[in-house]
């Protein structure tokens, strides 16, 4: 009986020895196994998107807290929410006087600059009443001649145009010696620079249905 057991053990052992069992310590798995066991990592775009959503949520929570505090303060002050929503922001008042004053466009060599407009005197006639809108009344030409000037040459053509258009346009040159205004010929809103070599003041007058306006312009004539 014992011999049979020994023979049986030897037989099993011989079978195990003959079995082709190979173990490689340097065995590397195939690509399919690597892909299947590869851990999933989130992309940077997904992380950034999640971060933005979290920030929006945090900002919204802060905004809700601020609004809640404002509502509490308003309730403490006795102000209702409806009254607060119906309040309109104050709008700046428009300068109606400046809206009523016609603008003068001065063109020299195709260019226009308003910095040469020295002064104006605007009178509105309504029901035999005169309303004077003045920025600086043209009555002191010695003061006007010291203001910024437009450099021109004798014989050059200067064009004047009122916006809105006037019924008629006249131009005068201030005569310092006689202290009088001398009318200059105007053709289609244009004048010719006189043959002088000094600074002069030209007064442009535009007549409208509701009054007239005067602009003073300094010309620095250089030969």
PDB file of C-alpha atoms in Angstrom:
ATOM      1  CA  UNK A   1       0.000   0.000   0.000  1.00  0.00           C
ATOM      2  CA  UNK A   2       2.793   2.350   0.865  1.00  0.00           C
ATOM      3  CA  UNK A   3       4.603   1.458  -2.328  1.00  0.00           C
ATOM      4  CA  UNK A   4       1.535   2.377  -4.367  1.00  0.00           C
ATOM      5  CA  UNK A   5       1.356   5.801  -2.752  1.00  0.00           C
ATOM      6  CA  UNK A   6       5.033   6.399  -3.373  1.00  0.00           C
ATOM      7  CA  UNK A   7       4.677   5.379  -7.003  1.00  0.00           C
ATOM      8  CA  UNK A   8       1.636   7.643  -7.385  1.00  0.00           C
ATOM      9  CA  UNK A   9       3.536  10.651  -5.991  1.00  0.00           C
ATOM     10  CA  UNK A  10       6.506   9.933  -8.259  1.00  0.00           C
ATOM     11  CA  UNK A  11       4.160   9.705 -11.240  1.00  0.00           C
ATOM     12  CA  UNK A  12       2.564  13.097 -10.514  1.00  0.00           C
ATOM     13  CA  UNK A  13       5.950  14.682  -9.942  1.00  0.00           C
ATOM     14  CA  UNK A  14       7.207  13.360 -13.278  1.00  0.00           C
ATOM     15  CA  UNK A  15       4.210  14.862 -15.026  1.00  0.00           C
ATOM     16  CA  UNK A  16       4.898  18.287 -13.505  1.00  0.00           C
ATOM     17  CA  UNK A  17       8.533  18.161 -14.564  1.00  0.00           C
ATOM     18  CA  UNK A  18       7.627  17.420 -18.184  1.00  0.00           C
ATOM     19  CA  UNK A  19       5.025  20.308 -18.361  1.00  0.00           C
ATOM     20  CA  UNK A  20       6.300  23.257 -20.490  1.00  0.00           C
ATOM     21  CA  UNK A  21       5.839  26.153 -18.050  1.00  0.00           C
ATOM     22  CA  UNK A  22       7.907  29.250 -18.942  1.00  0.00           C
ATOM     23  CA  UNK A  23       8.239  32.374 -16.789  1.00  0.00           C
ATOM     24  CA  UNK A  24       9.985  35.470 -18.180  1.00  0.00           C
ATOM     25  CA  UNK A  25      10.986  38.103 -15.673  1.00  0.00           C
ATOM     26  CA  UNK A  26      11.374  40.647 -18.476  1.00  0.00           C
ATOM     27  CA  UNK A  27       7.984  40.033 -20.026  1.00  0.00           C
ATOM     28  CA  UNK A  28       6.260  43.171 -21.385  1.00  0.00           C
ATOM     29  CA  UNK A  29       2.513  43.298 -22.017  1.00  0.00           C
ATOM     30  CA  UNK A  30       1.189  44.029 -25.537  1.00  0.00           C
ATOM     31  CA  UNK A  31      -0.220  47.326 -26.782  1.00  0.00           C
ATOM     32  CA  UNK A  32      -3.813  46.168 -26.413  1.00  0.00           C
ATOM     33  CA  UNK A  33      -3.263  45.306 -22.769  1.00  0.00           C
ATOM     34  CA  UNK A  34      -1.555  48.676 -22.188  1.00  0.00           C
ATOM     35  CA  UNK A  35      -4.418  50.575 -23.813  1.00  0.00           C
ATOM     36  CA  UNK A  36      -7.020  48.684 -21.817  1.00  0.00           C
ATOM     37  CA  UNK A  37      -5.201  49.232 -18.517  1.00  0.00           C
ATOM     38  CA  UNK A  38      -4.154  52.822 -19.281  1.00  0.00           C
ATOM     39  CA  UNK A  39      -5.501  55.284 -16.649  1.00  0.00           C
ATOM     40  CA  UNK A  40      -7.869  58.023 -17.907  1.00  0.00           C
ATOM     41  CA  UNK A  41      -6.496  61.563 -17.504  1.00  0.00           C
ATOM     42  CA  UNK A  42      -8.691  64.711 -17.963  1.00  0.00           C
ATOM     43  CA  UNK A  43      -7.625  67.203 -20.632  1.00  0.00           C
ATOM     44  CA  UNK A  44      -6.479  70.735 -19.809  1.00  0.00           C
ATOM     45  CA  UNK A  45      -9.479  72.211 -21.643  1.00  0.00           C
ATOM     46  CA  UNK A  46     -11.857  70.214 -19.455  1.00  0.00           C
ATOM     47  CA  UNK A  47     -10.052  71.361 -16.310  1.00  0.00           C
ATOM     48  CA  UNK A  48     -10.107  75.015 -17.435  1.00  0.00           C
ATOM     49  CA  UNK A  49     -13.779  74.785 -18.305  1.00  0.00           C
ATOM     50  CA  UNK A  50     -14.568  73.342 -14.895  1.00  0.00           C
ATOM     51  CA  UNK A  51     -12.471  76.061 -13.234  1.00  0.00           C
ATOM     52  CA  UNK A  52     -14.366  78.804 -15.098  1.00  0.00           C
ATOM     53  CA  UNK A  53     -17.693  77.339 -14.061  1.00  0.00           C
ATOM     54  CA  UNK A  54     -16.562  77.224 -10.446  1.00  0.00           C
ATOM     55  CA  UNK A  55     -15.445  80.864 -10.623  1.00  0.00           C
ATOM     56  CA  UNK A  56     -18.770  81.916 -12.140  1.00  0.00           C
ATOM     57  CA  UNK A  57     -20.574  80.117  -9.372  1.00  0.00           C
ATOM     58  CA  UNK A  58     -18.418  81.803  -6.709  1.00  0.00           C
ATOM     59  CA  UNK A  59     -18.898  85.251  -8.289  1.00  0.00           C
ATOM     60  CA  UNK A  60     -22.642  84.727  -8.510  1.00  0.00           C
ATOM     61  CA  UNK A  61     -22.740  83.724  -4.854  1.00  0.00           C
ATOM     62  CA  UNK A  62     -20.815  86.873  -3.900  1.00  0.00           C
ATOM     63  CA  UNK A  63     -23.155  89.015  -6.010  1.00  0.00           C
ATOM     64  CA  UNK A  64     -26.187  87.442  -4.378  1.00  0.00           C
ATOM     65  CA  UNK A  65     -24.708  88.161  -0.951  1.00  0.00           C
ATOM     66  CA  UNK A  66     -24.079  91.814  -1.875  1.00  0.00           C
ATOM     67  CA  UNK A  67     -27.618  92.227  -3.242  1.00  0.00           C
ATOM     68  CA  UNK A  68     -29.018  90.607  -0.135  1.00  0.00           C
ATOM     69  CA  UNK A  69     -27.105  93.057   2.068  1.00  0.00           C
ATOM     70  CA  UNK A  70     -28.358  95.996  -0.011  1.00  0.00           C
ATOM     71  CA  UNK A  71     -31.930  94.803   0.312  1.00  0.00           C
ATOM     72  CA  UNK A  72     -31.522  94.501   4.060  1.00  0.00           C
ATOM     73  CA  UNK A  73     -30.117  98.033   4.287  1.00  0.00           C
ATOM     74  CA  UNK A  74     -32.931  99.383   2.118  1.00  0.00           C
ATOM     75  CA  UNK A  75     -35.532  97.662   4.253  1.00  0.00           C
ATOM     76  CA  UNK A  76     -33.930  99.119   7.366  1.00  0.00           C
ATOM     77  CA  UNK A  77     -34.086 102.601   5.813  1.00  0.00           C
ATOM     78  CA  UNK A  78     -37.760 102.137   4.981  1.00  0.00           C
ATOM     79  CA  UNK A  79     -37.291 102.036   1.196  1.00  0.00           C
ATOM     80  CA  UNK A  80     -39.242  99.509  -0.805  1.00  0.00           C
ATOM     81  CA  UNK A  81     -37.689  97.547  -3.609  1.00  0.00           C
ATOM     82  CA  UNK A  82     -40.246  98.854  -6.131  1.00  0.00           C
ATOM     83  CA  UNK A  83     -39.297 102.458  -5.437  1.00  0.00           C
ATOM     84  CA  UNK A  84     -35.628 101.660  -5.967  1.00  0.00           C
ATOM     85  CA  UNK A  85     -36.237 100.022  -9.341  1.00  0.00           C
ATOM     86  CA  UNK A  86     -38.408 102.913 -10.535  1.00  0.00           C
ATOM     87  CA  UNK A  87     -35.708 105.486  -9.820  1.00  0.00           C
ATOM     88  CA  UNK A  88     -34.166 106.723 -13.073  1.00  0.00           C
ATOM     89  CA  UNK A  89     -30.633 108.050 -13.325  1.00  0.00           C
ATOM     90  CA  UNK A  90     -30.410 111.795 -13.609  1.00  0.00           C
ATOM     91  CA  UNK A  91     -29.615 112.895 -17.132  1.00  0.00           C
ATOM     92  CA  UNK A  92     -27.335 115.852 -17.762  1.00  0.00           C
ATOM     93  CA  UNK A  93     -29.160 118.961 -18.827  1.00  0.00           C
ATOM     94  CA  UNK A  94     -28.638 120.014 -22.383  1.00  0.00           C
ATOM     95  CA  UNK A  95     -27.387 123.464 -23.171  1.00  0.00           C
ATOM     96  CA  UNK A  96     -30.346 124.769 -25.170  1.00  0.00           C
ATOM     97  CA  UNK A  97     -28.570 128.027 -25.908  1.00  0.00           C
ATOM     98  CA  UNK A  98     -25.718 126.280 -27.711  1.00  0.00           C
ATOM     99  CA  UNK A  99     -28.225 124.169 -29.638  1.00  0.00           C
ATOM    100  CA  UNK A 100     -29.895 127.332 -30.972  1.00  0.00           C
ATOM    101  CA  UNK A 101     -26.648 128.970 -32.076  1.00  0.00           C
ATOM    102  CA  UNK A 102     -25.709 128.314 -35.726  1.00  0.00           C
ATOM    103  CA  UNK A 103     -22.202 127.026 -36.356  1.00  0.00           C
ATOM    104  CA  UNK A 104     -19.750 128.590 -38.799  1.00  0.00           C
ATOM    105  CA  UNK A 105     -17.499 126.419 -40.963  1.00  0.00           C
ATOM    106  CA  UNK A 106     -14.266 128.042 -42.180  1.00  0.00           C
ATOM    107  CA  UNK A 107     -12.461 126.378 -45.079  1.00  0.00           C
ATOM    108  CA  UNK A 108      -8.951 127.262 -46.228  1.00  0.00           C
ATOM    109  CA  UNK A 109      -7.175 124.975 -48.701  1.00  0.00           C
ATOM    110  CA  UNK A 110      -9.917 122.412 -48.083  1.00  0.00           C
ATOM    111  CA  UNK A 111      -9.265 122.309 -44.333  1.00  0.00           C
ATOM    112  CA  UNK A 112     -11.515 123.391 -41.472  1.00  0.00           C
ATOM    113  CA  UNK A 113     -10.648 124.223 -37.888  1.00  0.00           C
ATOM    114  CA  UNK A 114     -12.942 125.816 -35.283  1.00  0.00           C
ATOM    115  CA  UNK A 115     -10.084 127.179 -33.163  1.00  0.00           C
ATOM    116  CA  UNK A 116      -9.953 130.350 -35.280  1.00  0.00           C
ATOM    117  CA  UNK A 117     -13.491 131.377 -34.281  1.00  0.00           C
ATOM    118  CA  UNK A 118     -12.914 134.112 -31.764  1.00  0.00           C
ATOM    119  CA  UNK A 119     -16.315 135.324 -30.682  1.00  0.00           C
ATOM    120  CA  UNK A 120     -19.961 135.625 -31.581  1.00  0.00           C
ATOM    121  CA  UNK A 121     -22.955 137.833 -30.888  1.00  0.00           C
ATOM    122  CA  UNK A 122     -26.302 136.124 -31.545  1.00  0.00           C
ATOM    123  CA  UNK A 123     -29.668 137.870 -31.271  1.00  0.00           C
ATOM    124  CA  UNK A 124     -33.023 136.078 -31.611  1.00  0.00           C
ATOM    125  CA  UNK A 125     -36.003 138.206 -32.664  1.00  0.00           C
ATOM    126  CA  UNK A 126     -39.354 136.878 -31.418  1.00  0.00           C
ATOM    127  CA  UNK A 127     -42.577 138.926 -31.198  1.00  0.00           C
ATOM    128  CA  UNK A 128     -40.640 142.179 -31.440  1.00  0.00           C
ATOM    129  CA  UNK A 129     -38.469 141.051 -28.539  1.00  0.00           C
ATOM    130  CA  UNK A 130     -34.737 140.534 -28.780  1.00  0.00           C
ATOM    131  CA  UNK A 131     -33.035 137.781 -26.801  1.00  0.00           C
ATOM    132  CA  UNK A 132     -29.267 137.992 -26.830  1.00  0.00           C
ATOM    133  CA  UNK A 133     -27.201 134.820 -26.539  1.00  0.00           C
ATOM    134  CA  UNK A 134     -23.593 135.847 -26.118  1.00  0.00           C
ATOM    135  CA  UNK A 135     -20.368 133.986 -25.598  1.00  0.00           C
ATOM    136  CA  UNK A 136     -18.260 137.082 -25.906  1.00  0.00           C
ATOM    137  CA  UNK A 137     -19.797 140.107 -27.598  1.00  0.00           C
ATOM    138  CA  UNK A 138     -17.743 141.453 -30.494  1.00  0.00           C
ATOM    139  CA  UNK A 139     -17.131 144.967 -29.271  1.00  0.00           C
ATOM    140  CA  UNK A 140     -13.405 145.042 -28.517  1.00  0.00           C
ATOM    141  CA  UNK A 141     -11.454 144.289 -31.679  1.00  0.00           C
ATOM    142  CA  UNK A 142      -8.147 145.167 -30.064  1.00  0.00           C
ATOM    143  CA  UNK A 143      -8.757 142.254 -27.691  1.00  0.00           C
ATOM    144  CA  UNK A 144      -9.908 139.919 -30.447  1.00  0.00           C
ATOM    145  CA  UNK A 145      -6.800 140.496 -32.553  1.00  0.00           C
ATOM    146  CA  UNK A 146      -4.679 138.929 -29.785  1.00  0.00           C
ATOM    147  CA  UNK A 147      -6.526 135.624 -30.063  1.00  0.00           C
ATOM    148  CA  UNK A 148      -5.432 132.572 -32.136  1.00  0.00           C
ATOM    149  CA  UNK A 149      -5.133 133.435 -35.808  1.00  0.00           C
ATOM    150  CA  UNK A 150      -5.409 131.732 -39.170  1.00  0.00           C
ATOM    151  CA  UNK A 151      -2.196 132.090 -41.191  1.00  0.00           C
ATOM    152  CA  UNK A 152      -2.967 133.052 -44.792  1.00  0.00           C
ATOM    153  CA  UNK A 153      -1.350 134.655 -47.833  1.00  0.00           C
ATOM    154  CA  UNK A 154      -2.629 137.576 -49.911  1.00  0.00           C
ATOM    155  CA  UNK A 155      -4.940 136.446 -52.699  1.00  0.00           C
ATOM    156  CA  UNK A 156      -5.973 133.167 -51.046  1.00  0.00           C
ATOM    157  CA  UNK A 157      -9.665 132.248 -51.031  1.00  0.00           C
ATOM    158  CA  UNK A 158     -11.472 131.538 -47.741  1.00  0.00           C
ATOM    159  CA  UNK A 159     -14.909 129.917 -47.718  1.00  0.00           C
ATOM    160  CA  UNK A 160     -17.519 130.499 -44.991  1.00  0.00           C
ATOM    161  CA  UNK A 161     -20.657 128.411 -44.461  1.00  0.00           C
ATOM    162  CA  UNK A 162     -23.266 128.521 -41.706  1.00  0.00           C
ATOM    163  CA  UNK A 163     -25.004 125.406 -40.377  1.00  0.00           C
ATOM    164  CA  UNK A 164     -27.965 125.673 -40.737  1.00  0.00           C
ATOM    165  CA  UNK A 165     -27.766 127.797 -43.875  1.00  0.00           C
ATOM    166  CA  UNK A 166     -28.387 131.497 -43.476  1.00  0.00           C
ATOM    167  CA  UNK A 167     -30.454 133.782 -45.721  1.00  0.00           C
ATOM    168  CA  UNK A 168     -27.504 136.039 -46.423  1.00  0.00           C
ATOM    169  CA  UNK A 169     -23.840 136.279 -45.451  1.00  0.00           C
ATOM    170  CA  UNK A 170     -21.753 139.422 -45.132  1.00  0.00           C
ATOM    171  CA  UNK A 171     -18.093 140.007 -44.271  1.00  0.00           C
ATOM    172  CA  UNK A 172     -16.428 143.087 -42.785  1.00  0.00           C
ATOM    173  CA  UNK A 173     -12.817 143.949 -41.965  1.00  0.00           C
ATOM    174  CA  UNK A 174     -12.067 145.937 -38.846  1.00  0.00           C
ATOM    175  CA  UNK A 175     -10.238 149.149 -39.732  1.00  0.00           C
ATOM    176  CA  UNK A 176      -7.983 149.916 -36.770  1.00  0.00           C
ATOM    177  CA  UNK A 177      -7.150 153.441 -37.880  1.00  0.00           C
ATOM    178  CA  UNK A 178     -10.731 154.623 -38.304  1.00  0.00           C
ATOM    179  CA  UNK A 179     -12.173 152.060 -35.843  1.00  0.00           C
ATOM    180  CA  UNK A 180     -14.890 151.139 -38.300  1.00  0.00           C
ATOM    181  CA  UNK A 181     -16.017 148.037 -40.171  1.00  0.00           C
ATOM    182  CA  UNK A 182     -15.294 147.960 -43.900  1.00  0.00           C
ATOM    183  CA  UNK A 183     -17.440 145.615 -45.975  1.00  0.00           C
ATOM    184  CA  UNK A 184     -15.661 143.000 -48.099  1.00  0.00           C
ATOM    185  CA  UNK A 185     -17.067 141.482 -51.298  1.00  0.00           C
ATOM    186  CA  UNK A 186     -18.487 137.996 -50.712  1.00  0.00           C
ATOM    187  CA  UNK A 187     -19.144 135.634 -53.620  1.00  0.00           C
ATOM    188  CA  UNK A 188     -20.834 132.300 -52.874  1.00  0.00           C
ATOM    189  CA  UNK A 189     -19.641 132.464 -49.287  1.00  0.00           C
ATOM    190  CA  UNK A 190     -16.018 133.135 -50.302  1.00  0.00           C
ATOM    191  CA  UNK A 191     -13.739 136.133 -49.801  1.00  0.00           C
ATOM    192  CA  UNK A 192     -10.285 136.917 -51.137  1.00  0.00           C
ATOM    193  CA  UNK A 193      -7.541 137.684 -48.631  1.00  0.00           C
ATOM    194  CA  UNK A 194      -6.573 141.363 -49.051  1.00  0.00           C
ATOM    195  CA  UNK A 195      -3.066 142.409 -50.088  1.00  0.00           C
ATOM    196  CA  UNK A 196      -1.788 143.220 -46.598  1.00  0.00           C
ATOM    197  CA  UNK A 197       1.063 142.104 -44.334  1.00  0.00           C
ATOM    198  CA  UNK A 198      -0.419 142.124 -40.826  1.00  0.00           C
ATOM    199  CA  UNK A 199      -3.098 140.666 -38.590  1.00  0.00           C
ATOM    200  CA  UNK A 200      -6.702 141.688 -39.208  1.00  0.00           C
ATOM    201  CA  UNK A 201     -10.099 140.844 -37.734  1.00  0.00           C
ATOM    202  CA  UNK A 202     -12.840 139.733 -40.118  1.00  0.00           C
ATOM    203  CA  UNK A 203     -16.438 139.769 -38.882  1.00  0.00           C
ATOM    204  CA  UNK A 204     -18.754 137.277 -40.602  1.00  0.00           C
ATOM    205  CA  UNK A 205     -22.468 138.072 -40.211  1.00  0.00           C
ATOM    206  CA  UNK A 206     -25.196 135.566 -41.046  1.00  0.00           C
ATOM    207  CA  UNK A 207     -28.832 136.663 -41.228  1.00  0.00           C
ATOM    208  CA  UNK A 208     -31.527 134.154 -40.253  1.00  0.00           C
ATOM    209  CA  UNK A 209     -35.310 134.258 -40.006  1.00  0.00           C
ATOM    210  CA  UNK A 210     -35.142 134.630 -36.225  1.00  0.00           C
ATOM    211  CA  UNK A 211     -32.146 136.949 -35.960  1.00  0.00           C
ATOM    212  CA  UNK A 212     -28.504 137.249 -36.925  1.00  0.00           C
ATOM    213  CA  UNK A 213     -25.138 135.999 -35.743  1.00  0.00           C
ATOM    214  CA  UNK A 214     -21.625 137.421 -35.867  1.00  0.00           C
ATOM    215  CA  UNK A 215     -18.356 135.526 -35.769  1.00  0.00           C
ATOM    216  CA  UNK A 216     -14.968 137.177 -35.389  1.00  0.00           C
ATOM    217  CA  UNK A 217     -11.967 135.572 -37.112  1.00  0.00           C
ATOM    218  CA  UNK A 218      -8.330 136.694 -36.903  1.00  0.00           C
ATOM    219  CA  UNK A 219      -6.279 136.440 -40.098  1.00  0.00           C
ATOM    220  CA  UNK A 220      -2.490 136.555 -39.925  1.00  0.00           C
ATOM    221  CA  UNK A 221      -1.622 137.701 -43.449  1.00  0.00           C
ATOM    222  CA  UNK A 222       1.973 137.066 -44.465  1.00  0.00           C
ATOM    223  CA  UNK A 223       3.484 137.846 -47.864  1.00  0.00           C
TER     224      UNK A 223
END
